[in-house]
Every structure is written in structure tokens, then in C-alpha cells.
CSV table of C-alpha atoms in Angstrom, one decimal:
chain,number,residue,atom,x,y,z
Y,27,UNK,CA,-55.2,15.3,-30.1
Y,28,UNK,CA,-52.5,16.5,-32.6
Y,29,UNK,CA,-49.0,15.9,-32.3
Y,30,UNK,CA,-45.6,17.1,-33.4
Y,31,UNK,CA,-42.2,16.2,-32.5
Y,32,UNK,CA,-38.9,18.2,-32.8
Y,33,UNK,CA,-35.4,17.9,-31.7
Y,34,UNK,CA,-33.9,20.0,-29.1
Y,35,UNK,CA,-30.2,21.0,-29.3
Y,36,UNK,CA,-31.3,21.9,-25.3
Y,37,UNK,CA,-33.3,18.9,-24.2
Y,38,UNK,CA,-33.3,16.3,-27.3
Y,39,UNK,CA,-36.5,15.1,-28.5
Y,40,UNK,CA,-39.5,17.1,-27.7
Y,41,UNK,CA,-43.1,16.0,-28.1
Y,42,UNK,CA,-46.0,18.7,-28.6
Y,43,UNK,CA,-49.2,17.6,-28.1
Y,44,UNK,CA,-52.5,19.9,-28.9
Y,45,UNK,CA,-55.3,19.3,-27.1
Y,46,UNK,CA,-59.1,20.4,-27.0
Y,47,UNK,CA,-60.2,21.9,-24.0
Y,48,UNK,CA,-57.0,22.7,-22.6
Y,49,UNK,CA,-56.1,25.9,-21.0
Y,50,UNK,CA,-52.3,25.7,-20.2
Y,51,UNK,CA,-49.1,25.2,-21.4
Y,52,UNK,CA,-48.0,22.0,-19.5
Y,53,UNK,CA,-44.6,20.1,-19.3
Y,54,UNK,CA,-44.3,16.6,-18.4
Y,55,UNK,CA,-41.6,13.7,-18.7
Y,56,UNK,CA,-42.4,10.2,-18.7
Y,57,UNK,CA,-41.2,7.1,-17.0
Y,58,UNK,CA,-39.1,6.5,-20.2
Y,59,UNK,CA,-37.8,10.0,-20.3
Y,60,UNK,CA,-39.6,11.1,-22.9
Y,61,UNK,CA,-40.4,15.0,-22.4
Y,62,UNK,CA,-43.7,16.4,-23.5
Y,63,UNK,CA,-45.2,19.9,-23.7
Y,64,UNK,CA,-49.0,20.1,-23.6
Y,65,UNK,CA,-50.7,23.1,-25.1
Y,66,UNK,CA,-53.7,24.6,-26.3
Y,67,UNK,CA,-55.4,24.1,-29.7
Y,68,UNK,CA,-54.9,27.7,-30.3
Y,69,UNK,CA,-51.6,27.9,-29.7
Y,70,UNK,CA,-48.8,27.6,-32.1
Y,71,UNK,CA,-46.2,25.5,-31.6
Y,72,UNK,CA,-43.4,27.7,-31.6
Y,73,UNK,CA,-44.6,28.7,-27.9
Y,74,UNK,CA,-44.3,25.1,-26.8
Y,75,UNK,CA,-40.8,25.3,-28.2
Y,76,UNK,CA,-40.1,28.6,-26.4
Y,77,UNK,CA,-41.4,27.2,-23.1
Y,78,UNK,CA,-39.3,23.6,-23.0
Y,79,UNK,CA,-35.6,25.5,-23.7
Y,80,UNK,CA,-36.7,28.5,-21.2
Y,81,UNK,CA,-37.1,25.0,-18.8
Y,82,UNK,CA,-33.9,23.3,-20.4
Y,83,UNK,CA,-32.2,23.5,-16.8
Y,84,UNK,CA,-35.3,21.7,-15.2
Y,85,UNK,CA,-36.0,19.0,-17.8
Y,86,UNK,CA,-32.1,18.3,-18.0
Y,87,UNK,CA,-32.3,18.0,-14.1
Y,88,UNK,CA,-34.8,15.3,-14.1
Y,89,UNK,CA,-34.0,13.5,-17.2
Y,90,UNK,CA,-30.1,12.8,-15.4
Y,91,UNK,CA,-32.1,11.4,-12.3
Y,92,UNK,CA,-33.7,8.7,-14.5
Y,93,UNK,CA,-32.2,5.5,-14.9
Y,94,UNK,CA,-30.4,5.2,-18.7
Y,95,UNK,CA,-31.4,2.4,-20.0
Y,96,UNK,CA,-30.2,2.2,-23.6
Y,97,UNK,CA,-30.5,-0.5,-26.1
Y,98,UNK,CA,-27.5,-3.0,-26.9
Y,99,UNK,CA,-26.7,-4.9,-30.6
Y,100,UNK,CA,-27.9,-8.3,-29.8
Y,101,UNK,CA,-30.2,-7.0,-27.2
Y,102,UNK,CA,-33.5,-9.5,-27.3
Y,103,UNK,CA,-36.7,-7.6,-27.6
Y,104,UNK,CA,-39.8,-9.3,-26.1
Y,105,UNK,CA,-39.5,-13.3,-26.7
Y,106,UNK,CA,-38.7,-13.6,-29.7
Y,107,UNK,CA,-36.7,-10.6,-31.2
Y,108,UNK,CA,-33.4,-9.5,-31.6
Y,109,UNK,CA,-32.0,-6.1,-31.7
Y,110,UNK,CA,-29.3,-6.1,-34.9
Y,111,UNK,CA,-26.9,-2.5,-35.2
Y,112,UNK,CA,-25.6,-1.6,-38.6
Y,113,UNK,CA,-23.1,1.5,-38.8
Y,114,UNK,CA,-23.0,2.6,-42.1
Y,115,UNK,CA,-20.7,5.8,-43.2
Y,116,UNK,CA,-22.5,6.8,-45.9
Y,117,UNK,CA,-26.5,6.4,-44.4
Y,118,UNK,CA,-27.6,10.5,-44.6
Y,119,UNK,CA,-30.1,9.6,-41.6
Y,120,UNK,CA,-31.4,7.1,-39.3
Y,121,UNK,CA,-33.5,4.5,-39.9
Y,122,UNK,CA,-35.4,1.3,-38.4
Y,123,UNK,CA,-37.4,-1.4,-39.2
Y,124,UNK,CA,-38.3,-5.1,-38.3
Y,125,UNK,CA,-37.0,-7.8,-40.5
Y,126,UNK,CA,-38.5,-11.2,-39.3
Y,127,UNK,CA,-37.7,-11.6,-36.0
Y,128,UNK,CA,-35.1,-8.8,-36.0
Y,129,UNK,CA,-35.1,-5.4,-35.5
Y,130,UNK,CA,-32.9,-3.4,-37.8
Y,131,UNK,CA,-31.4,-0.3,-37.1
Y,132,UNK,CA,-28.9,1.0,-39.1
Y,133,UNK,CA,-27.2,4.7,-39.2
Y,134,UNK,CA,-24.1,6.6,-39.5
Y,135,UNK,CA,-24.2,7.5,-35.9
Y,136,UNK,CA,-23.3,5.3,-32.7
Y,137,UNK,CA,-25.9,3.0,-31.3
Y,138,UNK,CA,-24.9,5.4,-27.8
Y,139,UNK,CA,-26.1,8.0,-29.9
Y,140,UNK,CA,-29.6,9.4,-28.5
Y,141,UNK,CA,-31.5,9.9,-31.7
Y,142,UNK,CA,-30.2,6.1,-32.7
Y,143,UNK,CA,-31.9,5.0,-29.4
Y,144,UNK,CA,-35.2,7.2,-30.1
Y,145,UNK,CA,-35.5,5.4,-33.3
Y,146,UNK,CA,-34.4,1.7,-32.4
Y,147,UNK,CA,-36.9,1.9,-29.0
Y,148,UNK,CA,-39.7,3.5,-31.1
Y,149,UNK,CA,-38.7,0.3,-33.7
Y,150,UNK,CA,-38.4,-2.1,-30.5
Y,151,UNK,CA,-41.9,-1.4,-29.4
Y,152,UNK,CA,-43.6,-1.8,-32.8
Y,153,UNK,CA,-41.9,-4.9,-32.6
Y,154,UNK,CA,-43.3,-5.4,-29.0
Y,155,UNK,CA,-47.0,-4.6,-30.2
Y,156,UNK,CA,-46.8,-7.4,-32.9
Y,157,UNK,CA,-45.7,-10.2,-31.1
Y,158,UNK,CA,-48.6,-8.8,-28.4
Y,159,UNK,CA,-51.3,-8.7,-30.5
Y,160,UNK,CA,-50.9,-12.7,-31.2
Y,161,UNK,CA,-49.3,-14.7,-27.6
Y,162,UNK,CA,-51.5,-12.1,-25.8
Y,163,UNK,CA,-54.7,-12.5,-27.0
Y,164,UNK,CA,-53.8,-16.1,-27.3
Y,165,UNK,CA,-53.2,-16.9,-23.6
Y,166,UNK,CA,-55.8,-14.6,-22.7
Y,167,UNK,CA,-58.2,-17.0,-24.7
Y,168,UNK,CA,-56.0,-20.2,-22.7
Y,169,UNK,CA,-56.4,-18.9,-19.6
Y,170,UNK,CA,-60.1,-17.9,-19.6
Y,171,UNK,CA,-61.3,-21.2,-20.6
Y,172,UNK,CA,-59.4,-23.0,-18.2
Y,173,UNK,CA,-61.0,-20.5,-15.3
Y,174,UNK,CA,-64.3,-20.8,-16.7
Y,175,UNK,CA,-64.2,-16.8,-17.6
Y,176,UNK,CA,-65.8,-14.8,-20.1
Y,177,UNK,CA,-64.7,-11.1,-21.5
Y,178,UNK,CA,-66.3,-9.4,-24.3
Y,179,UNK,CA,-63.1,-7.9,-26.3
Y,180,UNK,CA,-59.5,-7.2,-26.2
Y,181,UNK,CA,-57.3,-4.9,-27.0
Y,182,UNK,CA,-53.5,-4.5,-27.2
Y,183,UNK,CA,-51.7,-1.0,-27.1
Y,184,UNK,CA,-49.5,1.1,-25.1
Y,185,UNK,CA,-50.4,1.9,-21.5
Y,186,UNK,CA,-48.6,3.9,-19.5
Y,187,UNK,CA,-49.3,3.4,-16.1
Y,188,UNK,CA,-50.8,0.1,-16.0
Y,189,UNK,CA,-50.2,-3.3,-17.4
Y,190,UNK,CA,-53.6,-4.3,-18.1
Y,191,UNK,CA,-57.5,-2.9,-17.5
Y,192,UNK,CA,-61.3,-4.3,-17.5
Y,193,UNK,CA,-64.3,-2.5,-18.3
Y,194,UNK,CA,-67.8,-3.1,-16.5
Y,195,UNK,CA,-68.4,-4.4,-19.8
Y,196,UNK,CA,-66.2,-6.6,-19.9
Y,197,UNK,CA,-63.6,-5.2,-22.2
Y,198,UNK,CA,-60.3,-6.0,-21.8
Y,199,UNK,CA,-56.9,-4.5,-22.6
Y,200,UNK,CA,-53.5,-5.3,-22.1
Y,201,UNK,CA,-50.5,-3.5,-22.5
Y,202,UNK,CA,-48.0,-4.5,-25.0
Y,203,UNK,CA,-45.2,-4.2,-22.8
Y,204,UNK,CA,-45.8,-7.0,-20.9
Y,205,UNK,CA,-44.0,-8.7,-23.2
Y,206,UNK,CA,-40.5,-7.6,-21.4
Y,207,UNK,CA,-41.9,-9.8,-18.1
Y,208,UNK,CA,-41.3,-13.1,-17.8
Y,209,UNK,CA,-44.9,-15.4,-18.2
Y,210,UNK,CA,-45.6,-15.9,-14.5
Y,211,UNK,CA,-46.2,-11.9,-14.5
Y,212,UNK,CA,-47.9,-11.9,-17.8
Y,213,UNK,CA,-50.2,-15.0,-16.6
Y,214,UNK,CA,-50.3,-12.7,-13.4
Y,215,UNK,CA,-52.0,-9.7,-15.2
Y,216,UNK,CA,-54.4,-11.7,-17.7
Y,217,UNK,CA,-55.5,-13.6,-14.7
Y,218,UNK,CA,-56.0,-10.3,-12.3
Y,219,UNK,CA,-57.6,-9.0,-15.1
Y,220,UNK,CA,-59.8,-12.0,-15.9
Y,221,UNK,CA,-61.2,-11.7,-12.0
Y,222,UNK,CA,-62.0,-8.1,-12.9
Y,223,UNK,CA,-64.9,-9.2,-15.2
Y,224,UNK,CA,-66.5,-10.5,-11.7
Y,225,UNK,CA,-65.3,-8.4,-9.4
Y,226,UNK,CA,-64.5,-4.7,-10.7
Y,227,UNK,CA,-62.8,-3.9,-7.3
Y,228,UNK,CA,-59.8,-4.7,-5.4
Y,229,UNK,CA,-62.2,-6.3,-3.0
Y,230,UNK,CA,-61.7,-9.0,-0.1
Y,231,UNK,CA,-63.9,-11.2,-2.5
Y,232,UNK,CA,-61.6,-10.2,-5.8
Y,233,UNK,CA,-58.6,-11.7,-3.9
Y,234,UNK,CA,-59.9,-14.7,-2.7
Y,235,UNK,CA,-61.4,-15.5,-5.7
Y,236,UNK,CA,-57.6,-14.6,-7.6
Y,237,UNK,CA,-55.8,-16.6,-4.7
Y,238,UNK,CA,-57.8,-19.6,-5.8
Y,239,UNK,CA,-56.7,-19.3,-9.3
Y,240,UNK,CA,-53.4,-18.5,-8.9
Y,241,UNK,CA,-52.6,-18.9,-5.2
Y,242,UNK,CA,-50.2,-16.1,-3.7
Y,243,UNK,CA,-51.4,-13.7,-6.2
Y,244,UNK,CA,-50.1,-11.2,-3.7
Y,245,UNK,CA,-46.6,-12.1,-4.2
Y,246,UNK,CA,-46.7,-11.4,-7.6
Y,247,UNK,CA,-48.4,-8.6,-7.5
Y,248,UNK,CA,-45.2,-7.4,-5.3
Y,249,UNK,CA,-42.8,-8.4,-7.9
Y,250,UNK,CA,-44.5,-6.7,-10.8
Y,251,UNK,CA,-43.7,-3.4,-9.0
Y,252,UNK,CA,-39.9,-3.9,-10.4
Y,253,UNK,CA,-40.9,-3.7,-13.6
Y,254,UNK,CA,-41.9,-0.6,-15.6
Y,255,UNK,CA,-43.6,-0.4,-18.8
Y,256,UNK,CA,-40.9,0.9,-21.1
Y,257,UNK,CA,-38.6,0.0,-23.6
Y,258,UNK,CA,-35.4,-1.3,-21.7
Y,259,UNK,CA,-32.1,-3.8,-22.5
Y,260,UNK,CA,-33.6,-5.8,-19.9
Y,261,UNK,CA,-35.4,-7.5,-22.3
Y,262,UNK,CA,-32.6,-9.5,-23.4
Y,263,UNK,CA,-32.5,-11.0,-20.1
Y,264,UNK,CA,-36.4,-12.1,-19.3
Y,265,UNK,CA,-37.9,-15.6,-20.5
């Protein structure tokens, strides 16, 4: 799949995305608002372009019915980062990176600003990802020696409509985001997830196994429905 992204006067950020096989020009927006136009391999770009601001009305429409959730100075990003603004007059563009434990985003615009927020959530996820890659895989490794469970692999990246998956083969990945939830809900995933390398279903025997583990998994799997996995200034508020 190839990419491109381009900025809107109409809609903001746009994300093309070419794909094999494809028939149809598609349009989608995600959970976090981004909006994307799928197309054909064959066809050029410019028609994606043409198709989003001829939809401009409709994206608009649906992008205003999503909860804003935009990121704050001082905003804490996963559990151990911070989110730090710098407003320079004479930067030319915007720009982010991670610092240590800090993310660092500095521009001549407002931190309100959308194509501040684009660049300090795509900056807050990388920073997200890191900090994944190392307490995830580690309490995945706690946990499944404590429950006497075995996986194959595991692997941390962005998922968007799931928290966490298991492969008949054992294969396990997690979703970088969980980092926003506090650990009870992490612990909750890497455990439902663990039971998954015996039971590959949502089974009567899958839940009485889990319930054993941790008991009222059921609960938990109630209060994970609250959460969503994108980039929010909630973050500064979960432990």
C-alpha cells in the first residue's frame, strides 16, 4: 500500500492510500478523525483530492460529531511522558520530537492550532510505541510465567479496532495504545490474550479459565469499552 498525505483548506489533513486490488474510490474517517480516501493503484492522486473537497460538506459533518480531544502543554503521554509546547515567532514550520521523556513540540502557531495537534499526536504516539515496546513485552513475559502460559512472539504496533490479538500460532500483538489505560486494563488485555493461546474463542471454557486468572474478567471487559485507541489528553489523567 502507498501512501500520501496533503492538507486540505476544505477538510484539513487528508490521507491517500493506494491499494492493489482495489476497484473504488473510497472515503473513510477514523475514530481519531483522521479522514482517508482509498483508491486504486491506477489512479492518480489528484482524483482522491477531487473526490474528498466534492465531499467537504459530508466529512466536515461527521468530523464536528466526533469528540475533540486536543492535546494540552503539560499533558502526560502514556506513563512516563510529558507533553512540553514551545511557541516560537520566528520557526518557518512545525516540528516534533521526543527528548527523554518529553515530547517537544514547538512552532509559530497555537498549540489549538490543527496542524500543531497533527504533528504533536503523530509525535505522542511514537512516543507511545517506545515506551510499549519495553513495559509491554515485559509484563507480557511477567504475567505468562506466573499463569503457567506460553506464546511464540510478540509484537507491538498500532491497532485500530482492537487492543490486543492471538494467532493459532500463538503469536501475539498488542496495541501500543494501551499505554493510555490504567494497568488493571493492560493486565486485562495481556491476560485475555494469554487465554487465547488455549482457547482461540470466546468460549464458555475461555471465560472460566480467564475468571480463574483474573476473577470478574467480565467487569473489565465492560470498562475497557470507555476507552478508545487514540491519541487523547486523557492520558494525563490515567496511572
Amino acid at each position: 500500500m502507498v501512501q500520501k498525505t496533503v492538507w486540505l483548506p476544505e477538510v484539513g489533513e487528508l490521507v491517500l492510500s493506494k491499494r492493489k486490488g482495489s476497484k473504488n474510490i473510497r472515503l473513510s474517517i477514523s475514530a481519531g478523525g483522521k479522514v482517508r480516501v482509498g483508491l486504486p493503484s491506477w489512479t492518480p492522486y489528484a482524483m482522491g483530492i477531487s473526490f474528498a473537497k466534492q465531499r467537504a460538506e459530508w466529512i466536515n459533518d461527521h468530523l464536528q460529531k466526533q469528540p475533540i480531544s486536543n492535546l494540552n502543554d503539560g499533558d502526560r503521554i502514556g506513563k512516563s511522558y510529558r507533553l512540553k509546547y514551545l511557541e516560537l515567532s520566528n520557526a518557518k514550520s512545525v516540528s516534533a520530537r521526543l527528548v527523554g521523556k518529553q515530547v517537544i513540540v514547538s512552532s509559530h502557531l497555537s498549540l489549538m492550532d490543527q496542524r500543531v495537534q497533527i504533528k504533536a499526536k503523530a509525535a505522542a504516539e511514537r512516543a507511545l510505541k517506545a515506551e510499549a515496546q519495553y513495559l509491554l513485552s515485559q509484563r507480557l513475559m511477567e504475567l505468562a510465567k506466573k499463569n503457567n502460559f506460553t506464546y511464540q512472539s510478540v509484537k507491538i504496533r498500532k491497532l485500530v479496532s482492537r487492543w490486543g490479538s492471538c494467532s493459532s500460532k500463538k503469536e501475539i500483538t498488542l496495541n501500543y495504545f494501551l499505554m493510555q489505560l490504567p494497568w488493571d486494563l493492560i493486565d486485562y488485555v495481556i491476560l485475555h490474550e494469554l487465554v487465547h493461546t488455549r482457547h482461540l474463542n470466546h468460549s464458555p471454557s475461555f471465560w472460566d479459565e480467564f475468571d480463574k486468572i483474573k476473577p470478574n474478567a467480565k467487569i473489565y471487559r465492560k470498562q475497557i469499552k470507555n476507552y478508545r485507541p487514540v491519541i487523547n489528553s486523557l492520558a494525563s489523567s490515567v496511572a
